[in-house]
Tab-separated table of C-alpha atoms and ligand atoms in Angstrom:
chain	number	residue	atom	x	y	z
A	234	UNK	CA	-28.027	22.438	3.350
A	235	UNK	CA	-24.861	20.525	2.812
A	236	UNK	CA	-23.476	19.952	-0.686
A	237	UNK	CA	-22.027	16.514	-0.265
A	238	UNK	CA	-23.773	13.565	-1.815
A	239	UNK	CA	-24.021	10.089	-0.310
A	240	UNK	CA	-23.486	6.923	-2.212
A	241	UNK	CA	-26.554	4.658	-2.622
A	242	UNK	CA	-25.979	2.405	0.389
A	243	UNK	CA	-24.474	4.989	2.679
A	244	UNK	CA	-26.200	5.397	5.968
A	245	UNK	CA	-26.719	8.941	7.050
A	246	UNK	CA	-25.815	9.644	10.640
A	247	UNK	CA	-25.844	12.519	13.203
A	248	UNK	CA	-22.001	12.231	13.198
A	249	UNK	CA	-21.772	12.792	9.449
A	250	UNK	CA	-24.185	15.702	9.703
A	251	UNK	CA	-22.321	17.420	12.491
A	252	UNK	CA	-19.039	16.698	10.733
A	253	UNK	CA	-20.111	18.352	7.495
A	254	UNK	CA	-21.214	21.393	9.442
A	255	UNK	CA	-18.170	21.887	11.692
A	256	UNK	CA	-15.152	19.797	10.983
A	257	UNK	CA	-12.244	20.284	8.563
A	258	UNK	CA	-10.722	17.147	6.972
A	259	UNK	CA	-7.284	17.070	5.156
A	260	UNK	CA	-7.429	19.737	2.461
A	261	UNK	CA	-11.126	20.368	2.481
A	262	UNK	CA	-13.375	23.453	2.198
A	263	UNK	CA	-16.219	24.291	4.454
A	264	UNK	CA	-18.083	25.595	1.523
A	265	UNK	CA	-18.086	22.175	-0.075
A	266	UNK	CA	-17.849	19.499	2.616
A	267	UNK	CA	-16.379	16.439	1.219
A	268	UNK	CA	-18.237	13.069	0.924
A	269	UNK	CA	-17.345	11.208	4.048
A	270	UNK	CA	-17.823	7.667	5.196
A	271	UNK	CA	-18.072	6.863	8.915
A	272	UNK	CA	-15.781	4.188	10.149
A	273	UNK	CA	-16.830	2.386	13.353
A	274	UNK	CA	-13.972	-0.175	13.692
A	275	UNK	CA	-11.135	-1.723	11.779
A	276	UNK	CA	-9.432	-5.080	11.822
A	277	UNK	CA	-6.693	-6.618	9.640
A	278	UNK	CA	-7.063	-4.927	6.229
A	279	UNK	CA	-10.762	-4.130	6.648
A	280	UNK	CA	-12.640	-0.987	7.875
A	281	UNK	CA	-16.102	-1.478	8.987
A	282	UNK	CA	-18.482	1.329	8.138
A	283	UNK	CA	-21.518	2.519	10.115
A	284	UNK	CA	-23.855	0.796	7.713
A	285	UNK	CA	-22.173	-2.575	8.429
A	286	UNK	CA	-20.189	-2.798	5.194
A	287	UNK	CA	-16.564	-3.875	5.316
A	288	UNK	CA	-14.150	-2.402	2.853
A	289	UNK	CA	-10.513	-3.392	2.114
A	290	UNK	CA	-7.955	-0.715	2.894
A	291	UNK	CA	-5.632	0.003	-0.025
A	292	UNK	CA	-4.070	3.058	1.607
A	293	UNK	CA	-2.752	1.708	4.902
A	294	UNK	CA	-4.119	4.890	6.395
A	295	UNK	CA	-1.550	6.881	4.484
A	296	UNK	CA	1.422	4.398	4.537
A	297	UNK	CA	1.207	3.752	8.265
A	298	UNK	CA	-0.842	0.547	9.084
A	299	UNK	CA	1.694	-1.980	7.739
A	300	UNK	CA	0.541	-4.723	10.113
A	301	UNK	CA	-3.133	-3.960	9.550
A	302	UNK	CA	-5.604	-2.685	12.032
A	303	UNK	CA	-6.328	-3.765	15.590
A	304	UNK	CA	-3.270	-6.006	15.880
A	305	UNK	CA	-3.273	-8.038	19.117
A	306	UNK	CA	0.351	-7.435	19.858
A	307	UNK	CA	0.146	-3.740	19.240
A	308	UNK	CA	-2.963	-3.552	21.242
A	309	UNK	CA	-1.295	-5.280	24.082
A	310	UNK	CA	1.801	-3.085	23.978
A	311	UNK	CA	-0.480	-0.025	24.243
A	312	UNK	CA	-2.475	-1.515	27.184
A	313	UNK	CA	0.694	-2.580	29.105
A	314	UNK	CA	2.119	0.908	28.853
A	315	UNK	CA	-1.197	2.516	29.647
A	316	UNK	CA	-1.232	0.829	33.049
A	317	UNK	CA	2.267	2.179	33.798
A	318	UNK	CA	2.110	5.717	32.399
A	319	UNK	CA	0.619	7.008	29.206
A	320	UNK	CA	2.683	10.268	29.273
A	321	UNK	CA	5.393	12.119	31.161
A	322	UNK	CA	7.303	15.228	30.115
A	323	UNK	CA	10.625	14.554	28.457
A	324	UNK	CA	12.280	17.672	29.756
A	325	UNK	CA	14.565	16.487	32.584
A	326	UNK	CA	13.049	12.999	32.554
A	327	UNK	CA	13.435	9.869	30.594
A	328	UNK	CA	11.829	6.443	30.447
A	329	UNK	CA	12.241	2.939	29.155
A	330	UNK	CA	9.954	3.147	26.144
A	331	UNK	CA	11.882	6.081	24.713
A	332	UNK	CA	15.250	4.527	25.357
A	333	UNK	CA	14.134	1.181	23.818
A	334	UNK	CA	12.863	2.922	20.748
A	335	UNK	CA	15.949	5.017	20.246
A	336	UNK	CA	18.187	2.018	20.784
A	337	UNK	CA	16.130	0.054	18.195
A	338	UNK	CA	16.215	2.905	15.658
A	339	UNK	CA	20.005	3.228	16.024
A	340	UNK	CA	20.268	-0.560	15.719
A	341	UNK	CA	18.269	-0.981	12.461
A	342	UNK	CA	19.675	2.112	10.689
A	343	UNK	CA	23.209	2.585	9.389
A	344	UNK	CA	26.014	2.625	12.035
A	345	UNK	CA	26.725	6.283	11.244
A	346	UNK	CA	23.296	7.370	12.548
A	347	UNK	CA	23.755	7.752	16.298
A	348	UNK	CA	21.424	10.372	17.652
A	349	UNK	CA	17.660	10.400	17.812
A	350	UNK	CA	15.216	13.233	18.270
A	351	UNK	CA	11.654	11.932	18.963
A	352	UNK	CA	9.168	14.206	17.257
A	353	UNK	CA	5.344	14.158	17.395
A	354	UNK	CA	4.674	14.033	13.619
A	355	UNK	CA	6.436	13.718	10.334
A	356	UNK	CA	6.193	17.367	9.531
A	357	UNK	CA	7.778	18.194	12.905
A	358	UNK	CA	10.623	15.671	12.290
A	359	UNK	CA	11.369	17.589	9.073
A	360	UNK	CA	11.337	20.894	11.002
A	361	UNK	CA	13.865	19.364	13.367
A	362	UNK	CA	15.956	18.100	10.591
A	363	UNK	CA	16.103	21.566	8.977
A	364	UNK	CA	17.030	23.113	12.395
A	365	UNK	CA	19.773	20.471	12.836
A	366	UNK	CA	21.257	21.279	9.524
A	367	UNK	CA	21.216	25.061	10.031
A	368	UNK	CA	22.535	24.809	13.573
A	369	UNK	CA	25.227	22.449	12.504
A	370	UNK	CA	26.811	25.114	10.290
A	371	UNK	CA	25.883	28.161	12.506
A	372	UNK	CA	27.612	26.761	15.614
A	373	UNK	CA	30.712	26.331	13.484
A	374	UNK	CA	30.663	29.974	12.388
A	375	UNK	CA	29.176	29.184	8.929
A	376	UNK	CA	26.343	31.677	9.510
A	377	UNK	CA	25.467	31.995	5.789
A	378	UNK	CA	24.530	28.384	5.316
A	379	UNK	CA	20.880	28.569	5.974
A	380	UNK	CA	19.166	27.605	2.732
A	381	UNK	CA	18.011	24.273	1.438
A	382	UNK	CA	18.164	22.613	-1.968
A	383	UNK	CA	15.422	20.177	-2.751
A	384	UNK	CA	13.540	18.594	-5.746
A	385	UNK	CA	10.451	19.470	-7.494
A	386	UNK	CA	7.452	17.157	-6.890
A	387	UNK	CA	8.710	16.602	-3.364
A	388	UNK	CA	6.412	16.490	-0.326
A	389	UNK	CA	7.832	16.965	3.248
A	390	UNK	CA	4.804	18.045	5.363
A	391	UNK	CA	2.408	20.875	6.022
A	392	UNK	CA	4.148	23.073	8.663
A	393	UNK	CA	5.888	26.145	7.418
A	394	UNK	CA	9.476	24.878	7.344
A	395	UNK	CA	8.407	21.665	5.811
A	396	UNK	CA	5.990	23.349	3.334
A	397	UNK	CA	8.890	25.562	2.151
A	398	UNK	CA	10.563	22.523	0.703
A	399	UNK	CA	7.394	20.997	-0.781
A	400	UNK	CA	6.945	21.432	-4.617
A	401	UNK	CA	6.176	25.136	-5.127
A	402	UNK	CA	3.138	24.434	-7.277
A	403	UNK	CA	1.608	21.421	-5.475
A	404	UNK	CA	2.488	23.066	-2.150
A	405	UNK	CA	0.710	26.256	-3.158
A	406	UNK	CA	3.726	28.498	-2.338
A	407	UNK	CA	2.157	31.529	-3.995
A	408	UNK	CA	-0.459	31.825	-1.170
A	409	UNK	CA	2.312	31.871	1.399
A	410	UNK	CA	4.988	33.725	-0.607
A	411	UNK	CA	5.489	36.486	1.887
A	412	UNK	CA	6.136	34.150	4.880
A	413	UNK	CA	7.856	31.150	3.350
A	414	UNK	CA	11.677	30.965	3.307
A	415	UNK	CA	12.826	30.811	-0.314
A	416	UNK	CA	14.701	27.583	-1.075
A	417	UNK	CA	16.114	26.204	-4.229
A	418	UNK	CA	14.397	23.594	-6.421
A	419	UNK	CA	16.110	21.212	-8.839
A	420	UNK	CA	13.946	19.388	-11.413
A	421	UNK	CA	12.366	16.088	-10.302
A	422	UNK	CA	14.671	13.220	-11.154
A	423	UNK	CA	14.004	11.724	-14.629
A	424	UNK	CA	15.802	8.436	-14.490
A	425	UNK	CA	13.877	5.402	-13.353
A	426	UNK	CA	16.562	2.786	-13.727
A	427	UNK	CA	20.245	2.940	-13.150
A	428	UNK	CA	20.867	1.254	-16.501
A	429	UNK	CA	19.434	4.321	-18.245
A	430	UNK	CA	21.594	6.718	-16.356
A	431	UNK	CA	23.093	9.780	-18.187
A	432	UNK	CA	25.075	12.506	-16.570
A	433	UNK	CA	22.698	15.169	-17.903
A	434	UNK	CA	20.102	13.957	-15.332
A	435	UNK	CA	21.974	15.568	-12.565
A	436	UNK	CA	23.265	18.625	-14.434
A	437	UNK	CA	20.728	21.143	-13.087
A	438	UNK	CA	21.191	19.839	-9.546
A	439	UNK	CA	24.918	20.083	-9.965
A	440	UNK	CA	24.698	23.690	-11.319
A	441	UNK	CA	22.465	24.724	-8.310
A	442	UNK	CA	24.667	23.193	-5.600
A	443	UNK	CA	27.853	24.496	-7.145
A	444	UNK	CA	26.525	28.015	-7.472
A	445	UNK	CA	24.844	28.202	-4.009
A	446	UNK	CA	26.827	25.865	-1.736
A	447	UNK	CA	28.140	28.750	0.354
A	448	UNK	CA	24.487	29.502	1.445
A	449	UNK	CA	23.277	25.921	1.585
A	450	UNK	CA	22.827	24.067	4.835
A	451	UNK	CA	21.413	20.854	3.452
A	452	UNK	CA	19.799	18.977	0.501
A	453	UNK	CA	16.513	17.477	1.561
A	454	UNK	CA	14.667	14.807	-0.503
A	455	UNK	CA	12.642	11.612	-0.442
A	456	UNK	CA	14.897	8.803	-1.641
A	457	UNK	CA	13.678	6.580	-4.528
A	458	UNK	CA	9.975	7.420	-4.184
A	459	UNK	CA	8.478	10.800	-4.155
A	460	UNK	CA	5.268	10.343	-2.310
A	461	UNK	CA	2.371	12.806	-2.014
A	462	UNK	CA	4.037	15.313	-4.431
A	463	UNK	CA	3.458	13.020	-7.436
A	464	UNK	CA	4.121	9.270	-6.545
A	465	UNK	CA	7.209	9.346	-8.756
A	466	UNK	CA	9.919	6.614	-8.734
A	467	UNK	CA	13.507	7.357	-9.551
A	468	UNK	CA	16.919	5.443	-9.620
A	469	UNK	CA	19.543	5.035	-6.905
A	470	UNK	CA	22.290	6.454	-9.088
A	471	UNK	CA	20.654	9.873	-8.757
A	472	UNK	CA	21.134	9.596	-5.017
A	473	UNK	CA	24.742	8.443	-5.273
A	474	UNK	CA	25.415	11.546	-7.420
A	475	UNK	CA	23.652	13.792	-4.877
A	476	UNK	CA	25.735	12.232	-2.050
A	477	UNK	CA	28.921	12.862	-3.936
A	478	UNK	CA	28.046	16.467	-4.749
A	479	UNK	CA	26.973	17.126	-1.011
A	480	UNK	CA	30.396	15.843	0.022
A	481	UNK	CA	32.227	17.854	-2.631
A	482	UNK	CA	30.433	21.093	-1.715
A	483	UNK	CA	30.109	20.663	2.064
A	484	UNK	CA	26.377	20.454	2.213
A	485	UNK	CA	24.451	18.079	4.564
A	486	UNK	CA	22.064	15.501	3.116
A	487	UNK	CA	18.708	14.800	4.619
A	488	UNK	CA	16.546	11.855	3.566
A	489	UNK	CA	12.931	12.104	4.355
A	490	UNK	CA	11.916	8.383	4.624
A	491	UNK	CA	8.694	9.144	6.455
A	492	UNK	CA	6.748	7.403	3.669
A	493	UNK	CA	9.417	4.937	2.426
A	494	UNK	CA	10.720	3.750	5.746
A	495	UNK	CA	9.873	0.415	7.449
A	496	UNK	CA	9.997	-1.856	4.352
A	497	UNK	CA	7.598	-0.197	1.967
A	498	UNK	CA	10.062	-0.156	-1.003
A	499	UNK	CA	11.435	-3.608	-0.410
A	500	UNK	CA	14.259	-2.796	2.053
A	501	UNK	CA	13.849	-1.646	5.573
A	502	UNK	CA	14.913	1.862	4.459
A	503	UNK	CA	15.029	3.042	0.789
A	504	UNK	CA	18.648	4.302	1.222
A	505	UNK	CA	19.757	0.713	1.581
A	506	UNK	CA	19.278	0.296	-2.107
A	507	UNK	CA	21.629	3.155	-2.865
A	508	UNK	CA	24.699	2.191	-1.060
A	509	UNK	CA	24.898	5.775	0.543
A	510	UNK	CA	23.675	7.075	3.728
A	511	UNK	CA	22.261	10.553	4.621
A	512	UNK	CA	23.569	12.736	7.480
A	513	UNK	CA	20.082	13.178	8.762
A	514	UNK	CA	17.117	10.733	8.452
A	515	UNK	CA	13.430	11.518	9.056
A	516	UNK	CA	11.010	8.611	9.968
A	517	UNK	CA	7.406	8.671	10.739
A	518	UNK	CA	4.086	7.241	9.417
A	519	UNK	CA	4.641	3.410	9.829
A	520	UNK	CA	6.831	4.010	12.936
A	521	UNK	CA	3.980	2.991	15.267
A	522	UNK	CA	2.277	0.672	12.816
A	523	UNK	CA	-0.283	3.395	12.303
A	524	UNK	CA	-1.409	3.459	15.915
A	525	UNK	CA	-0.337	6.904	16.961
A	526	UNK	CA	1.398	10.048	15.762
A	527	UNK	CA	5.113	9.706	16.325
A	528	UNK	CA	8.217	10.528	14.226
A	529	UNK	CA	11.956	10.529	14.678
A	530	UNK	CA	14.860	12.493	13.290
A	531	UNK	CA	18.192	10.593	13.342
A	532	UNK	CA	21.550	12.200	12.662
A	533	UNK	CA	25.254	11.318	12.514
A	534	UNK	CA	27.868	12.027	15.122
A	535	UNK	CA	29.329	14.580	12.665
A	536	UNK	CA	25.979	16.547	12.555
A	537	UNK	CA	25.527	16.373	16.363
A	538	UNK	CA	29.151	17.466	16.981
A	539	UNK	CA	28.589	20.462	14.654
A	540	UNK	CA	25.501	21.512	16.551
A	541	UNK	CA	27.452	21.375	19.805
A	542	UNK	CA	30.533	23.053	18.349
A	543	UNK	CA	29.895	26.437	19.991
A	544	UNK	CA	30.109	25.137	23.458
A	545	UNK	CA	26.318	25.438	24.337
A	546	UNK	CA	24.965	23.790	21.118
A	547	UNK	CA	21.465	23.421	22.226
A	548	UNK	CA	19.219	21.857	19.649
A	549	UNK	CA	16.329	24.297	19.666
A	550	UNK	CA	13.295	22.010	19.732
A	551	UNK	CA	11.234	20.393	22.483
A	552	UNK	CA	7.542	19.602	21.920
A	553	UNK	CA	5.194	19.000	24.942
A	554	UNK	CA	4.526	15.397	23.914
A	555	UNK	CA	8.033	14.587	22.927
A	556	UNK	CA	8.885	10.893	23.380
A	557	UNK	CA	5.396	10.016	24.418
A	558	UNK	CA	5.694	6.650	26.227
A	559	UNK	CA	2.542	5.194	24.837
A	560	UNK	CA	3.616	5.991	21.287
A	561	UNK	CA	7.157	4.761	21.909
A	562	UNK	CA	5.971	1.446	23.417
A	563	UNK	CA	3.749	0.734	20.373
A	564	UNK	CA	6.639	1.746	18.038
A	565	UNK	CA	9.003	-0.678	19.679
A	566	UNK	CA	6.483	-3.433	19.375
A	567	UNK	CA	5.699	-2.510	15.795
A	568	UNK	CA	9.374	-2.705	14.838
A	569	UNK	CA	9.703	-6.019	16.660
A	570	UNK	CA	6.651	-7.313	14.862
A	571	UNK	CA	8.071	-6.258	11.475
A	572	UNK	CA	11.475	-7.733	12.030
A	573	UNK	CA	10.041	-11.030	13.245
A	574	UNK	CA	7.683	-11.228	10.239
A	575	UNK	CA	8.410	-12.353	6.739
A	576	UNK	CA	7.994	-8.756	5.495
A	577	UNK	CA	10.609	-8.968	2.771
A	578	UNK	CA	8.567	-11.839	1.182
A	579	UNK	CA	5.250	-10.124	1.830
A	580	UNK	CA	6.369	-6.890	0.110
A	581	UNK	CA	7.966	-8.814	-2.781
A	582	UNK	CA	4.835	-10.868	-3.234
A	583	UNK	CA	2.669	-7.749	-3.232
A	584	UNK	CA	5.149	-6.116	-5.775
A	585	UNK	CA	4.821	-9.060	-8.187
A	586	UNK	CA	1.081	-9.151	-7.934
A	587	UNK	CA	0.868	-5.350	-8.418
A	588	UNK	CA	3.130	-5.621	-11.468
A	589	UNK	CA	0.984	-8.296	-12.895
A	590	UNK	CA	-2.469	-6.959	-12.127
A	591	UNK	CA	-1.863	-3.303	-12.855
A	592	UNK	CA	0.097	-3.848	-16.083
A	593	UNK	CA	-3.314	-4.813	-17.579
A	594	UNK	CA	-4.289	-1.161	-17.275
A	595	UNK	CA	-1.175	0.076	-19.093
A	596	UNK	CA	-3.022	0.159	-22.359
A	597	UNK	CA	-6.279	1.740	-21.023
A	598	UNK	CA	-6.994	4.938	-22.974
A	599	UNK	CA	-7.151	7.087	-19.701
A	600	UNK	CA	-3.768	5.680	-18.366
A	601	UNK	CA	-0.526	7.490	-18.982
A	602	UNK	CA	1.723	5.079	-16.911
A	603	UNK	CA	1.570	2.280	-14.416
A	604	UNK	CA	4.344	2.392	-11.719
A	605	UNK	CA	5.144	-0.272	-9.116
A	606	UNK	CA	7.876	-0.246	-6.497
A	607	UNK	CA	7.732	-2.591	-3.444
A	608	UNK	CA	4.269	-2.468	-1.915
A	609	UNK	CA	3.318	0.658	-3.843
A	610	UNK	CA	1.255	0.571	-6.971
A	611	UNK	CA	0.327	3.711	-9.019
A	612	UNK	CA	-1.964	4.118	-12.028
A	613	UNK	CA	-1.234	7.561	-13.403
A	614	UNK	CA	-3.837	9.009	-15.656
A	615	UNK	CA	-3.620	11.527	-18.537
A	616	UNK	CA	-6.084	13.856	-16.791
A	617	UNK	CA	-6.702	15.119	-13.229
A	618	UNK	CA	-9.536	13.402	-11.478
A	619	UNK	CA	-10.836	16.582	-9.770
A	620	UNK	CA	-14.071	16.597	-11.805
A	621	UNK	CA	-14.897	13.053	-10.540
A	622	UNK	CA	-14.376	13.701	-6.931
A	623	UNK	CA	-18.107	14.355	-6.117
A	624	UNK	CA	-19.137	10.804	-7.150
A	625	UNK	CA	-15.803	8.773	-7.265
A	626	UNK	CA	-15.337	8.231	-3.435
A	627	UNK	CA	-18.835	6.754	-3.115
A	628	UNK	CA	-18.364	4.599	-6.241
A	629	UNK	CA	-15.037	3.270	-4.864
A	630	UNK	CA	-16.564	2.330	-1.517
A	631	UNK	CA	-19.384	0.505	-3.405
A	632	UNK	CA	-16.594	-1.604	-4.888
A	633	UNK	CA	-15.823	-2.796	-1.390
A	634	UNK	CA	-12.493	-0.992	-1.223
A	635	UNK	CA	-10.847	2.014	0.297
A	636	UNK	CA	-8.737	3.860	-2.359
A	637	UNK	CA	-8.228	7.594	-2.425
A	638	UNK	CA	-7.405	8.908	-5.898
A	639	UNK	CA	-5.372	12.086	-5.858
A	640	UNK	CA	-4.676	14.623	-8.692
A	641	UNK	CA	-4.007	12.236	-11.721
A	642	UNK	CA	-3.373	9.157	-9.683
A	643	UNK	CA	-5.163	6.073	-8.455
A	644	UNK	CA	-2.656	4.422	-6.150
A	645	UNK	CA	-2.453	1.813	-3.463
A	646	UNK	CA	0.018	0.943	-0.725
A	647	UNK	CA	-1.742	-1.867	1.250
A	648	UNK	CA	-0.797	-3.325	4.622
A	649	UNK	CA	1.990	-5.864	4.175
A	650	UNK	CA	-0.320	-8.662	5.582
A	651	UNK	CA	-2.867	-8.337	2.808
A	652	UNK	CA	-3.823	-11.660	1.133
A	653	UNK	CA	-3.600	-12.279	-2.496
A	654	UNK	CA	-7.405	-12.438	-2.868
A	655	UNK	CA	-7.823	-9.038	-1.040
A	656	UNK	CA	-5.136	-7.521	-3.180
A	657	UNK	CA	-7.029	-8.862	-6.342
A	658	UNK	CA	-10.135	-7.059	-5.001
A	659	UNK	CA	-8.118	-3.747	-4.872
A	660	UNK	CA	-6.531	-4.112	-8.297
A	661	UNK	CA	-9.847	-5.200	-9.801
A	662	UNK	CA	-11.531	-2.191	-8.250
A	663	UNK	CA	-8.869	0.057	-9.923
A	664	UNK	CA	-9.981	-1.352	-13.239
A	665	UNK	CA	-13.609	-0.650	-12.419
A	666	UNK	CA	-12.769	2.889	-11.459
A	667	UNK	CA	-11.021	3.392	-14.790
A	668	UNK	CA	-13.997	2.048	-16.599
A	669	UNK	CA	-16.487	4.183	-14.610
A	670	UNK	CA	-14.479	7.330	-15.330
A	671	UNK	CA	-14.100	6.297	-18.955
A	672	UNK	CA	-17.698	5.561	-19.700
A	673	UNK	CA	-19.003	8.162	-17.220
A	674	UNK	CA	-21.446	5.813	-15.647
A	675	UNK	CA	-21.985	8.240	-12.945
A	676	UNK	CA	-25.647	8.798	-12.982
A	677	UNK	CA	-26.528	6.738	-9.967
A	678	UNK	CA	-23.832	8.237	-7.794
I	251	LIG	C1	3.471	12.225	5.328
I	251	LIG	C2	4.785	12.821	4.971
I	251	LIG	C3	5.324	13.816	5.733
I	251	LIG	C4	4.554	14.547	6.823
I	251	LIG	O1	4.230	13.748	7.915
I	251	LIG	P1	3.020	14.101	8.819
I	251	LIG	O2	2.960	13.083	9.891
I	251	LIG	O3	1.726	14.164	7.989
I	251	LIG	O4	3.271	15.473	9.482
I	251	LIG	C5	6.575	14.326	5.488
I	251	LIG	N1	7.282	13.741	4.496
I	251	LIG	C6	6.855	12.704	3.748
I	251	LIG	C7	7.682	12.086	2.705
I	251	LIG	C8	5.526	12.223	3.944
I	251	LIG	O5	5.105	11.206	3.245
């Protein structure tokens, strides 16, 4: 009936059976349902499966659960808010959780960022950022500035506007060619360290912005770390150059810090390592500590004034669940928790151990490169892992860990609270995964 295979110890369940027959998961096919494990609860850095096994989470549920799961303070914040009101519309009404969150976001970001749009997911916050940029110019009579310039290997979300600035190959633009707006793509940045900077690294970007600035509303990119589009790291100098070119050619700069925000790269926001600030900033993922879907788009006074320049200046967006009080309350508590914690040291300690542990795999015959930045560790292989994906997820769970290889990469970005021993379990598992792929010990799986 179904094509997926279980790992040896995995317990079949009615949920798994129904799921395989009826439910889509991220990027899956109904013709080949993916191997799934059923999670029944989670606490700290551990997920508990329906067969009683506990596995250590190396993914932070896609960058989000920075404090770990089932945190008493986040639970309490949700419960407190639940007893007051879990939701109320944001049109014509406001409430304390939204005001507190906006105040906090303005507080912890650069002084120039003064306005907050609360969006319901990262992709939506990118849509809002794009609308802000286009409206900013439109309202000032610059009606031709409607395109975007971005980088190859970028990832900005799955909705149409966001997808149109994702890497054209990874983002499968060809399938949607007729409906996607056509934006401009500069090569992915090549320079990993400022010390190696050469002006030629920005040459193509410079050529594109100088040729097209009259039709460009904004540049959008992920600062320092390109996430789902390739887990690539690049140097601050590239971003300083981009900022200068945006200023020179009158183009707004949008930073998508949905993945990098809230400490992941070693500073609260990645832009802090560059000495420059974007005009528009997208935040999401770790915003609620992984409890709920919530995102935010911040912008400067200049951007907001531009949008309002034609008198009416209405920002054309307003989702049903905008500013959801439950999500805002948890977000406020998550940020408090982060700021009260020793997160700089936690991230630094994780970074040091990742550098040490993963460098052992640098010389492995399958490995092209090991990359570490903050609490992010990437082992990039010479070949895509697609052929292994029928047995690899089961094998990985059998190592007591939750890691999700992707294209050519085995990568982890654990919760900041992870202990050294648990991190060792993760990095050791990566070594076992490499060996298993290498020797093709796959028969049992
Ligand atoms: C995850 C991600 C998004 C999309 O966020 P969703 O909440 O999945 O819509 C956008 N940009 C970056 C950099 C991301 O990592």
